[in-house]
Coordinates of C-alpha atoms in Angstrom, one line a residue:
Chain A
M188 CA 126.1 -134.3 -210.9
A189 CA 125.1 -134.9 -207.4
R190 CA 127.2 -137.5 -205.5
N191 CA 125.7 -139.9 -203.1
L192 CA 126.7 -141.0 -199.7
Q193 CA 127.0 -144.7 -198.9
L194 CA 125.4 -145.2 -195.5
E195 CA 126.2 -148.3 -193.5
V196 CA 124.7 -149.0 -190.1
V197 CA 126.1 -152.1 -188.2
T198 CA 125.4 -153.4 -184.7
P199 CA 127.0 -156.4 -183.0
E200 CA 123.9 -158.4 -183.9
R201 CA 123.4 -157.5 -187.6
L202 CA 123.9 -155.2 -190.5
V203 CA 120.9 -152.9 -190.1
L204 CA 121.2 -150.7 -193.2
K205 CA 123.3 -150.4 -196.3
Q206 CA 122.0 -147.8 -198.6
S207 CA 122.9 -145.0 -200.9
V208 CA 121.6 -141.7 -199.5
D209 CA 121.9 -137.9 -200.1
Y210 CA 122.3 -136.7 -196.5
V211 CA 123.0 -138.1 -193.1
G212 CA 122.2 -136.3 -189.8
A213 CA 123.2 -138.0 -186.6
P214 CA 123.2 -137.2 -182.9
G215 CA 126.8 -136.6 -181.9
L216 CA 127.9 -136.5 -178.4
L217 CA 128.5 -132.8 -178.7
G218 CA 125.4 -132.1 -180.6
E219 CA 123.8 -133.0 -183.9
F220 CA 125.8 -132.9 -187.1
G221 CA 124.9 -133.3 -190.7
I222 CA 126.9 -134.9 -193.4
L223 CA 126.7 -134.2 -197.2
P224 CA 128.8 -135.8 -199.9
G225 CA 132.3 -134.6 -200.0
H226 CA 132.7 -134.3 -196.2
V227 CA 136.2 -134.4 -194.7
P228 CA 137.2 -137.5 -192.8
F229 CA 135.4 -137.4 -189.5
L230 CA 135.1 -139.6 -186.5
S231 CA 132.6 -138.9 -183.7
A232 CA 131.0 -140.6 -180.8
L233 CA 127.2 -140.7 -180.9
G234 CA 124.8 -140.1 -178.1
I235 CA 121.3 -141.5 -177.7
G236 CA 119.0 -140.2 -180.4
N237 CA 117.6 -140.3 -183.8
M238 CA 119.5 -140.3 -187.1
M239 CA 117.9 -138.7 -190.1
Y240 CA 119.0 -139.6 -193.5
K241 CA 117.5 -138.5 -196.8
Q242 CA 116.9 -140.7 -199.7
G243 CA 115.7 -139.2 -202.9
G244 CA 114.8 -136.0 -201.0
R245 CA 112.6 -137.9 -198.5
P246 CA 113.6 -138.0 -194.9
R247 CA 114.0 -141.3 -193.1
Y248 CA 114.7 -142.0 -189.5
L249 CA 116.6 -144.5 -187.4
F250 CA 117.0 -144.8 -183.7
V251 CA 120.6 -145.3 -182.4
S252 CA 122.2 -145.6 -179.0
G253 CA 125.8 -146.0 -177.9
G254 CA 127.7 -145.7 -181.1
F255 CA 130.3 -144.1 -183.4
A256 CA 130.2 -142.5 -186.7
E257 CA 133.0 -142.5 -189.2
V258 CA 133.0 -140.5 -192.4
L259 CA 135.6 -141.5 -194.9
G260 CA 135.3 -140.4 -198.5
D261 CA 131.7 -140.8 -199.4
T262 CA 131.1 -143.6 -196.9
V263 CA 129.4 -143.1 -193.6
T264 CA 129.7 -146.0 -191.2
I265 CA 127.7 -146.1 -188.0
L266 CA 128.7 -148.5 -185.4
A267 CA 126.0 -148.7 -182.8
E268 CA 125.3 -150.9 -179.9
V269 CA 121.6 -150.6 -180.7
A270 CA 120.0 -149.4 -184.0
E271 CA 116.4 -149.8 -184.8
L272 CA 114.3 -148.8 -187.8
P273 CA 111.0 -147.0 -187.0
E274 CA 108.9 -150.1 -187.8
E275 CA 111.0 -152.2 -185.5
I276 CA 110.4 -150.1 -182.5
D277 CA 108.2 -151.5 -179.8
L278 CA 106.1 -148.6 -178.8
D279 CA 104.5 -150.3 -175.8
R280 CA 107.8 -151.2 -174.5
A281 CA 109.2 -147.7 -174.9
K282 CA 106.1 -146.3 -173.1
K283 CA 106.6 -148.7 -170.2
A284 CA 110.3 -147.9 -170.1
R285 CA 109.6 -144.2 -170.0
H286 CA 107.2 -144.7 -167.1
R287 CA 109.6 -146.9 -165.2
A288 CA 112.5 -144.5 -165.8
M289 CA 110.4 -141.5 -164.6
E290 CA 109.4 -143.3 -161.4
R291 CA 113.0 -144.2 -160.8
L292 CA 114.1 -140.7 -161.3
E293 CA 111.5 -139.5 -158.8
A294 CA 112.5 -142.1 -156.2
Q295 CA 116.3 -141.9 -156.4
R296 CA 117.1 -138.4 -157.3
R297 CA 120.0 -138.4 -154.9
E298 CA 121.8 -141.6 -156.0
R299 CA 124.1 -140.8 -158.8
V300 CA 124.6 -144.2 -160.5
D301 CA 121.0 -145.1 -160.7
Y302 CA 120.2 -141.5 -161.7
A303 CA 122.5 -141.7 -164.7
R304 CA 121.1 -145.1 -165.7
A305 CA 117.5 -144.1 -165.4
K306 CA 118.1 -140.9 -167.3
A307 CA 119.7 -142.8 -170.1
A308 CA 116.8 -145.2 -170.1
L309 CA 114.4 -142.3 -170.2
Q310 CA 116.1 -140.7 -173.1
R311 CA 116.2 -143.9 -175.0
S312 CA 112.5 -144.5 -174.6
I313 CA 111.6 -140.9 -175.5
M314 CA 113.8 -141.0 -178.6
R315 CA 112.4 -144.3 -179.7
M316 CA 108.9 -142.8 -179.6
K317 CA 110.0 -139.7 -181.3
C318 CA 111.6 -141.8 -184.0
R319 CA 108.4 -143.5 -184.7
E320 CA 106.4 -140.3 -184.7
E321 CA 108.7 -138.5 -187.1
A322 CA 108.8 -141.4 -189.5
K323 CA 105.0 -141.4 -189.5
L324 CA 104.9 -137.7 -190.1
A325 CA 107.4 -137.9 -192.9
A326 CA 105.4 -140.7 -194.5
S327 CA 102.1 -138.8 -194.4
G328 CA 103.7 -135.6 -195.5
G329 CA 105.4 -137.2 -198.4
R330 CA 102.2 -138.2 -200.1
Chain B
M161 CA 122.4 -217.8 -171.9
P162 CA 120.4 -214.7 -171.2
A163 CA 116.7 -215.0 -171.4
L164 CA 115.3 -214.0 -174.9
K165 CA 112.9 -211.5 -173.6
D166 CA 115.5 -209.6 -171.6
V167 CA 117.7 -209.2 -174.7
K168 CA 114.8 -208.0 -176.7
V169 CA 113.9 -205.4 -174.1
K170 CA 117.5 -204.2 -174.0
I171 CA 117.6 -203.9 -177.8
N172 CA 114.5 -201.8 -177.8
A173 CA 115.9 -199.6 -175.0
V174 CA 119.1 -198.9 -177.0
K175 CA 117.1 -198.1 -180.1
K176 CA 115.1 -195.5 -178.1
T177 CA 118.3 -194.0 -176.8
K178 CA 119.6 -193.8 -180.3
Q179 CA 116.5 -191.9 -181.4
I180 CA 117.2 -189.4 -178.7
T181 CA 120.8 -188.9 -179.5
K182 CA 120.1 -188.6 -183.1
A183 CA 117.5 -185.9 -182.4
M184 CA 119.9 -184.1 -180.2
N185 CA 122.5 -184.2 -182.9
M186 CA 120.2 -182.6 -185.3
V187 CA 119.1 -179.9 -182.9
A188 CA 122.7 -179.2 -182.2
S189 CA 123.6 -178.9 -185.8
A190 CA 120.7 -176.4 -186.4
K191 CA 121.8 -174.4 -183.4
L192 CA 125.4 -174.5 -184.6
R193 CA 124.4 -173.1 -187.9
N194 CA 122.6 -170.3 -186.1
A195 CA 125.6 -169.6 -183.9
Q196 CA 127.9 -169.5 -186.9
A197 CA 125.6 -167.0 -188.6
R198 CA 125.8 -164.8 -185.6
I199 CA 129.5 -164.8 -185.7
E200 CA 129.3 -163.9 -189.3
R201 CA 127.0 -161.0 -188.6
F202 CA 129.2 -159.8 -185.8
R203 CA 132.3 -159.7 -188.0
P204 CA 131.6 -156.4 -189.8
Y205 CA 131.0 -154.7 -186.5
A206 CA 134.1 -156.1 -184.9
D207 CA 136.4 -155.5 -187.9
K208 CA 135.3 -151.9 -188.2
F209 CA 135.7 -151.5 -184.5
Y210 CA 139.3 -152.8 -184.4
E211 CA 140.0 -150.5 -187.4
M212 CA 138.8 -147.4 -185.6
L213 CA 140.4 -148.2 -182.3
G214 CA 143.7 -149.0 -184.1
D215 CA 143.7 -145.6 -185.8
L216 CA 143.0 -143.9 -182.5
A217 CA 145.2 -145.7 -180.2
K218 CA 148.3 -145.3 -182.4
G219 CA 148.8 -141.7 -181.3
A220 CA 147.5 -142.0 -177.8
D221 CA 149.7 -142.3 -174.8
P222 CA 148.7 -144.9 -172.2
S223 CA 148.0 -142.4 -169.5
V224 CA 145.0 -140.9 -171.2
H225 CA 142.6 -143.6 -170.0
P226 CA 142.6 -145.7 -166.9
L227 CA 141.8 -148.8 -169.0
L228 CA 145.0 -148.4 -170.9
E229 CA 147.1 -148.1 -167.8
P230 CA 148.5 -151.4 -166.4
H231 CA 148.4 -151.4 -162.6
A232 CA 151.8 -151.2 -160.9
E233 CA 151.3 -154.4 -158.9
I234 CA 149.0 -157.3 -159.8
K235 CA 147.3 -158.4 -156.6
T236 CA 143.9 -159.6 -157.7
V237 CA 143.1 -161.5 -160.8
L238 CA 139.7 -161.8 -162.2
L239 CA 138.8 -164.8 -164.3
V240 CA 135.8 -164.7 -166.6
V241 CA 135.0 -168.3 -167.3
I242 CA 132.6 -169.0 -170.1
T243 CA 131.0 -172.4 -170.5
S244 CA 127.7 -173.8 -171.6
D245 CA 124.7 -174.3 -169.4
R246 CA 124.1 -177.8 -170.4
G247 CA 126.1 -180.9 -170.6
L248 CA 126.1 -183.9 -173.0
C249 CA 128.7 -182.3 -175.2
G250 CA 131.7 -184.4 -174.5
A251 CA 134.7 -183.0 -172.7
F252 CA 134.0 -179.5 -173.9
N253 CA 133.0 -177.9 -170.6
N254 CA 135.5 -179.9 -168.7
N255 CA 138.3 -178.8 -170.8
I256 CA 137.5 -175.1 -170.2
T257 CA 137.0 -175.4 -166.5
T258 CA 140.1 -177.6 -166.1
M259 CA 142.1 -175.0 -167.8
A260 CA 140.6 -172.2 -165.8
Q261 CA 141.1 -174.0 -162.5
K262 CA 144.7 -174.7 -163.4
L263 CA 145.2 -171.0 -164.2
A264 CA 143.5 -170.0 -161.0
R265 CA 145.7 -172.2 -158.9
K266 CA 148.8 -171.0 -160.7
K267 CA 147.9 -167.4 -160.0
A268 CA 147.1 -168.3 -156.4
A269 CA 150.5 -170.0 -156.0
E270 CA 152.1 -166.7 -157.1
G271 CA 150.4 -165.1 -154.2
K272 CA 147.6 -163.4 -156.0
T273 CA 144.0 -163.3 -155.0
V274 CA 141.8 -165.0 -157.6
K275 CA 138.2 -164.1 -158.1
V276 CA 135.8 -165.6 -160.7
V277 CA 132.9 -164.4 -162.8
C278 CA 131.1 -167.5 -164.0
V279 CA 129.1 -167.6 -167.2
G280 CA 127.2 -170.8 -167.8
R281 CA 126.1 -173.4 -165.3
K282 CA 129.0 -175.7 -165.8
S283 CA 131.5 -173.0 -165.0
R284 CA 129.6 -172.1 -161.8
D285 CA 129.3 -175.7 -160.7
S286 CA 133.0 -176.2 -161.2
F287 CA 134.1 -173.2 -159.2
R288 CA 131.5 -173.6 -156.5
R289 CA 133.5 -176.6 -155.4
S290 CA 136.7 -174.7 -155.4
E291 CA 138.1 -172.3 -152.9
F292 CA 138.0 -169.3 -155.2
E293 CA 135.4 -166.6 -154.7
I294 CA 132.7 -166.3 -157.3
V295 CA 131.9 -162.6 -157.8
Q296 CA 129.1 -163.1 -160.2
A297 CA 127.4 -166.0 -161.9
Y298 CA 125.3 -165.9 -165.1
V299 CA 123.3 -169.1 -165.3
N300 CA 120.8 -170.0 -167.9
E301 CA 121.9 -167.1 -170.1
M302 CA 123.9 -168.9 -172.7
N303 CA 120.8 -170.3 -174.3
A304 CA 119.6 -167.0 -175.7
F305 CA 122.0 -164.2 -175.1
D306 CA 122.6 -161.0 -176.9
F307 CA 125.0 -158.1 -176.7
T308 CA 123.5 -156.9 -173.4
L309 CA 125.0 -159.9 -171.6
A310 CA 128.4 -158.8 -172.7
T311 CA 127.6 -155.3 -171.5
R312 CA 126.6 -156.6 -168.1
I313 CA 129.7 -158.6 -167.7
G314 CA 131.7 -155.8 -169.1
A315 CA 130.3 -153.3 -166.5
E316 CA 131.6 -155.5 -163.7
V317 CA 135.0 -156.0 -165.3
I318 CA 135.5 -152.4 -166.2
G319 CA 134.2 -151.0 -163.0
G320 CA 136.4 -153.4 -161.0
Y321 CA 139.5 -152.6 -163.0
V322 CA 139.1 -148.8 -162.9
G323 CA 138.1 -148.9 -159.2
G324 CA 141.3 -151.0 -158.5
T325 CA 139.5 -154.1 -157.3
Y326 CA 141.0 -156.2 -160.1
D327 CA 144.5 -155.7 -161.6
E328 CA 144.2 -158.3 -164.3
V329 CA 141.3 -159.8 -166.1
V330 CA 141.5 -163.1 -168.0
M331 CA 138.8 -164.6 -170.1
C332 CA 138.6 -168.4 -170.5
F333 CA 136.4 -169.6 -173.2
G334 CA 136.0 -172.2 -175.9
K335 CA 137.5 -170.9 -179.1
F336 CA 135.7 -172.1 -182.2
I337 CA 138.2 -173.1 -184.8
S338 CA 136.2 -175.5 -187.0
L339 CA 133.5 -178.1 -186.7
A340 CA 136.0 -180.7 -185.5
R341 CA 138.1 -178.4 -183.4
Q342 CA 137.3 -176.3 -180.4
E343 CA 140.0 -175.2 -178.1
P344 CA 139.8 -173.9 -174.6
T345 CA 141.6 -170.6 -174.8
Q346 CA 142.6 -167.9 -172.3
L347 CA 142.7 -164.3 -173.3
T348 CA 144.0 -161.4 -171.2
V349 CA 141.2 -158.8 -171.5
L350 CA 142.8 -156.2 -169.2
P351 CA 145.2 -154.5 -169.0
L352 CA 144.9 -153.9 -172.7
S353 CA 148.1 -154.6 -174.5
P354 CA 148.9 -152.0 -177.1
E355 CA 150.2 -154.6 -179.6
E356 CA 146.9 -156.2 -179.7
Q357 CA 145.2 -153.1 -180.8
A358 CA 147.9 -152.4 -183.4
D359 CA 146.7 -155.7 -184.8
A360 CA 144.3 -153.9 -187.0
P361 CA 146.7 -153.2 -189.7
K362 CA 144.4 -152.0 -192.4
E363 CA 145.0 -148.3 -192.8
A364 CA 141.8 -147.1 -194.3
G365 CA 142.5 -143.5 -193.5
G366 CA 145.6 -143.6 -195.6
G367 CA 147.3 -140.8 -193.7
L368 CA 144.2 -138.6 -193.9
E369 CA 143.6 -136.4 -191.0
Y370 CA 140.4 -137.0 -189.3
I371 CA 138.4 -134.5 -187.5
Y372 CA 137.6 -136.0 -184.1
E373 CA 134.6 -135.1 -182.1
P374 CA 135.0 -135.0 -179.2
S375 CA 138.8 -135.1 -178.8
V376 CA 140.9 -138.2 -179.3
E377 CA 140.9 -138.8 -175.6
G378 CA 137.2 -138.4 -175.4
L379 CA 136.6 -140.8 -178.2
L380 CA 139.0 -143.3 -176.6
A381 CA 137.1 -143.0 -173.3
E382 CA 134.0 -144.1 -175.3
L383 CA 135.6 -146.7 -177.4
L384 CA 137.7 -148.6 -174.8
P385 CA 135.0 -149.8 -172.5
R386 CA 133.1 -151.0 -175.6
F387 CA 136.2 -152.8 -176.8
I388 CA 136.0 -154.9 -173.6
N389 CA 132.4 -155.6 -174.4
V390 CA 133.3 -156.6 -177.9
Q391 CA 136.0 -159.0 -176.7
L392 CA 133.6 -160.5 -174.2
Y393 CA 130.8 -160.8 -176.8
R394 CA 133.2 -162.6 -179.1
G395 CA 134.1 -165.0 -176.3
L396 CA 130.4 -165.7 -175.7
L397 CA 129.7 -166.2 -179.4
D398 CA 132.7 -168.5 -179.8
T399 CA 131.8 -170.5 -176.8
S400 CA 128.2 -171.0 -177.9
A401 CA 129.3 -172.1 -181.4
S402 CA 131.9 -174.5 -179.9
E403 CA 129.3 -175.9 -177.5
H404 CA 127.0 -176.9 -180.3
A405 CA 129.8 -178.3 -182.4
A406 CA 131.0 -180.3 -179.5
R407 CA 127.6 -181.6 -178.8
M408 CA 127.0 -182.5 -182.4
R409 CA 130.1 -184.6 -182.4
S410 CA 129.5 -186.3 -179.1
M411 CA 125.9 -187.1 -180.1
D412 CA 127.2 -188.4 -183.4
N413 CA 129.5 -190.8 -181.5
A414 CA 126.7 -191.8 -179.2
T415 CA 124.5 -192.6 -182.1
R416 CA 127.2 -194.7 -183.6
N417 CA 127.8 -196.5 -180.3
C418 CA 124.1 -197.3 -180.2
D419 CA 124.3 -198.9 -183.6
D420 CA 127.3 -201.0 -182.4
L421 CA 125.4 -202.0 -179.3
V422 CA 122.3 -203.0 -181.2
S423 CA 124.2 -205.2 -183.6
S424 CA 126.1 -207.0 -180.8
L425 CA 122.9 -207.4 -178.8
T426 CA 121.2 -208.8 -181.9
L427 CA 123.9 -211.3 -182.2
V428 CA 123.4 -212.4 -178.6
Y429 CA 119.7 -212.5 -179.2
N430 CA 120.0 -214.8 -182.2
K431 CA 122.4 -217.0 -180.4
A432 CA 120.0 -217.4 -177.6
R433 CA 117.1 -218.0 -180.0
Q434 CA 119.0 -220.8 -181.7
A435 CA 120.1 -222.3 -178.5
A436 CA 116.4 -222.4 -177.4
I437 CA 115.4 -224.0 -180.7
T438 CA 118.1 -226.6 -180.5
K439 CA 117.1 -227.4 -177.0
E440 CA 113.5 -227.9 -178.0
L441 CA 114.4 -230.1 -180.9
M442 CA 116.5 -232.3 -178.6
D443 CA 113.5 -232.6 -176.3
I444 CA 111.2 -233.6 -179.1
V445 CA 113.7 -236.1 -180.5
G446 CA 114.4 -237.5 -177.1
G447 CA 110.7 -237.8 -176.4
S448 CA 110.0 -239.7 -179.6
E449 CA 113.0 -242.0 -179.1
A450 CA 111.6 -242.8 -175.7
L451 CA 108.1 -243.6 -177.1
K452 CA 109.6 -245.9 -179.7
G453 CA 111.6 -247.9 -177.2

């Protein structure tokens, strides 16, 4: 009997997701990690990136930024400052953001604060686009 | 006796005003419902957040993070004063700014330097007339804000505290208690008081050992700045809900006043009308008497 994980994703603005899933993969600050049912209690900070969770064997994706993951029993709680489902991602905006971030990186390679910010922005935009792509791929592959 | 026409004009004017206040009341009530829903949606995040932080902070010693460490001497106090951008909501904004000004003067009397971050036009307008320095002002943001506003204010607050520019940070905002009650409140955001974090009593872990990644200290370093943002966001949400509740009530009062005014003006109008009729009758009777004679 396969157990399920209860996945909950909350942001300050709303409850993004509350679902029963088979697997959760998330971008930890120290690298990606995967969680299956029966995991030990676990608390981790998340970086900028894409979460992948499996539902009925099919992968689904979610973009998160600035958050924490808590695993307790069979419940996975993600607290994120931003969390977006693939269909909510604004691709144009992400593309523009990437462009802007790259320009800024070129211009201000020496200034540290701006550099870090631009880099984070760049990563967010890239990850947003990737999230959309992977979701699309998964959808077409699943049929 | 006032002229009939003048009274009529006045009555119409009051009726028009009443229409406006009534509409504003309805708009405020719709916005209030929205704001309350946002508070509701924020609650799961905040609760979970306090829980996590409570678990972590229990074992940590205050020296692990600069935000946990109180400064030895409090020289500069930063006030974050949150009000609405717009008026017509009774004494709501005034209550907050009065409280903030009083607090600022008290701190100044103790020999501390007071600086202010103003959120909302009313807060800025109030402090612009005072001797305290405004570090930052966020105007026209309260109408449609999201978590990023809290992050932006938080960046200033945290950077200043860690950098040693500020030694204490106090937030003044309108706490939303109920539809009928909003209270100007002050909350010390920094230094963080350990008791406050221990407030999250629910022990979900139940003595289970977590695996922490990165270390407890690393996690705290991520969590604590966010905690400031969460506090600020809560202040923003509360103030916005309070604003709309206060406006709803003051517009309700205004609508009722209009009703009173209309009825008393109608009385004046009718009196004037009757006086005019009586006068005309007297003229007619007087005229016919004169013809008879």
